[in-house]
């Protein structure tokens, strides 16, 4: 997972995007894994090629009480290995998270992304995410907020 983060960081830097330009926070990732919040996709050889972290933390810098923060699951660090880019794995990950959220009784899936990452914002908009607002907190580079509604289902996504 940390290798995927580093690879994404290098790729973003190469595109002139300042997102994730730091060494990944291994302790944070380890804690997320221990809490069961990290999900991965593997190729046929068992190598991790995609990851997403999902939890119920509604960052108070971004999500307001009127947003009903407890009604959503929150997506963090969704990454697809560059060699698998363009295969719609990001879409598969978000659909999986939406099914999970629906099965758990949540109304929305939410995320925040860097205000400066216009390409990623465009990606979310063209893939059915609704732009909620952009929060310009000077101490945070992130703050462009998106959400998608989920349908309730009794089916919990498989761990395929």
mmCIF file of N, CA and C in Angstrom, residues 23 30 32 42-43 51 56-57 63 70 73 95 104 121 125 140 149 160:
data_model
loop_
_atom_site.group_PDB
_atom_site.id
_atom_site.type_symbol
_atom_site.label_atom_id
_atom_site.label_comp_id
_atom_site.label_asym_id
_atom_site.label_seq_id
_atom_site.Cartn_x
_atom_site.Cartn_y
_atom_site.Cartn_z
ATOM 1 N N UNK A 23 6.113 11.759 2.526
ATOM 2 C CA UNK A 23 6.259 10.326 2.778
ATOM 3 C C UNK A 23 4.961 9.828 3.400
ATOM 4 N N UNK A 30 -1.193 1.782 9.077
ATOM 5 C CA UNK A 30 -1.221 0.588 9.931
ATOM 6 C C UNK A 30 -2.462 0.600 10.827
ATOM 7 N N UNK A 32 -5.301 2.159 10.262
ATOM 8 C CA UNK A 32 -6.477 1.931 9.422
ATOM 9 C C UNK A 32 -6.629 0.454 9.077
ATOM 10 N N UNK A 42 -6.442 -6.962 -5.861
ATOM 11 C CA UNK A 42 -5.224 -7.678 -6.233
ATOM 12 C C UNK A 42 -5.319 -8.172 -7.668
ATOM 13 N N UNK A 43 -4.163 -8.340 -8.299
ATOM 14 C CA UNK A 43 -4.143 -8.959 -9.614
ATOM 15 C C UNK A 43 -4.112 -10.475 -9.440
ATOM 16 N N UNK A 51 -6.220 0.321 -3.833
ATOM 17 C CA UNK A 51 -6.580 0.379 -2.421
ATOM 18 C C UNK A 51 -7.523 1.545 -2.173
ATOM 19 N N UNK A 56 -15.850 6.256 9.036
ATOM 20 C CA UNK A 56 -16.983 7.123 9.376
ATOM 21 C C UNK A 56 -16.531 8.500 9.848
ATOM 22 N N UNK A 57 -15.242 8.820 9.690
ATOM 23 C CA UNK A 57 -14.719 10.099 10.161
ATOM 24 C C UNK A 57 -15.125 11.233 9.226
ATOM 25 N N UNK A 63 -16.940 18.977 6.908
ATOM 26 C CA UNK A 63 -18.341 18.564 6.946
ATOM 27 C C UNK A 63 -19.053 19.225 8.117
ATOM 28 N N UNK A 70 -23.055 11.910 10.088
ATOM 29 C CA UNK A 70 -23.171 10.488 10.424
ATOM 30 C C UNK A 70 -23.925 9.677 9.383
ATOM 31 N N UNK A 73 -20.414 7.264 4.674
ATOM 32 C CA UNK A 73 -19.078 6.677 4.779
ATOM 33 C C UNK A 73 -18.148 7.607 4.005
ATOM 34 N N UNK A 95 -17.923 2.064 -6.688
ATOM 35 C CA UNK A 95 -19.184 1.300 -6.691
ATOM 36 C C UNK A 95 -19.200 0.300 -5.544
ATOM 37 N N UNK A 104 -24.714 -1.073 4.879
ATOM 38 C CA UNK A 104 -24.550 -0.682 6.280
ATOM 39 C C UNK A 104 -25.548 0.400 6.708
ATOM 40 N N UNK A 121 -10.854 16.606 -9.581
ATOM 41 C CA UNK A 121 -12.202 17.159 -9.421
ATOM 42 C C UNK A 121 -13.034 16.887 -10.676
ATOM 43 N N UNK A 125 -16.555 14.687 -10.986
ATOM 44 C CA UNK A 125 -17.764 15.270 -11.589
ATOM 45 C C UNK A 125 -18.259 14.438 -12.767
ATOM 46 N N UNK A 140 -5.252 23.789 5.322
ATOM 47 C CA UNK A 140 -5.518 22.506 4.689
ATOM 48 C C UNK A 140 -5.483 22.638 3.169
ATOM 49 N N UNK A 149 -25.019 9.640 -3.607
ATOM 50 C CA UNK A 149 -26.004 8.892 -2.825
ATOM 51 C C UNK A 149 -25.826 7.399 -3.068
ATOM 52 N N UNK A 160 -14.047 -9.845 -3.368
ATOM 53 C CA UNK A 160 -13.396 -10.303 -4.598
ATOM 54 C C UNK A 160 -12.228 -9.426 -4.949
#
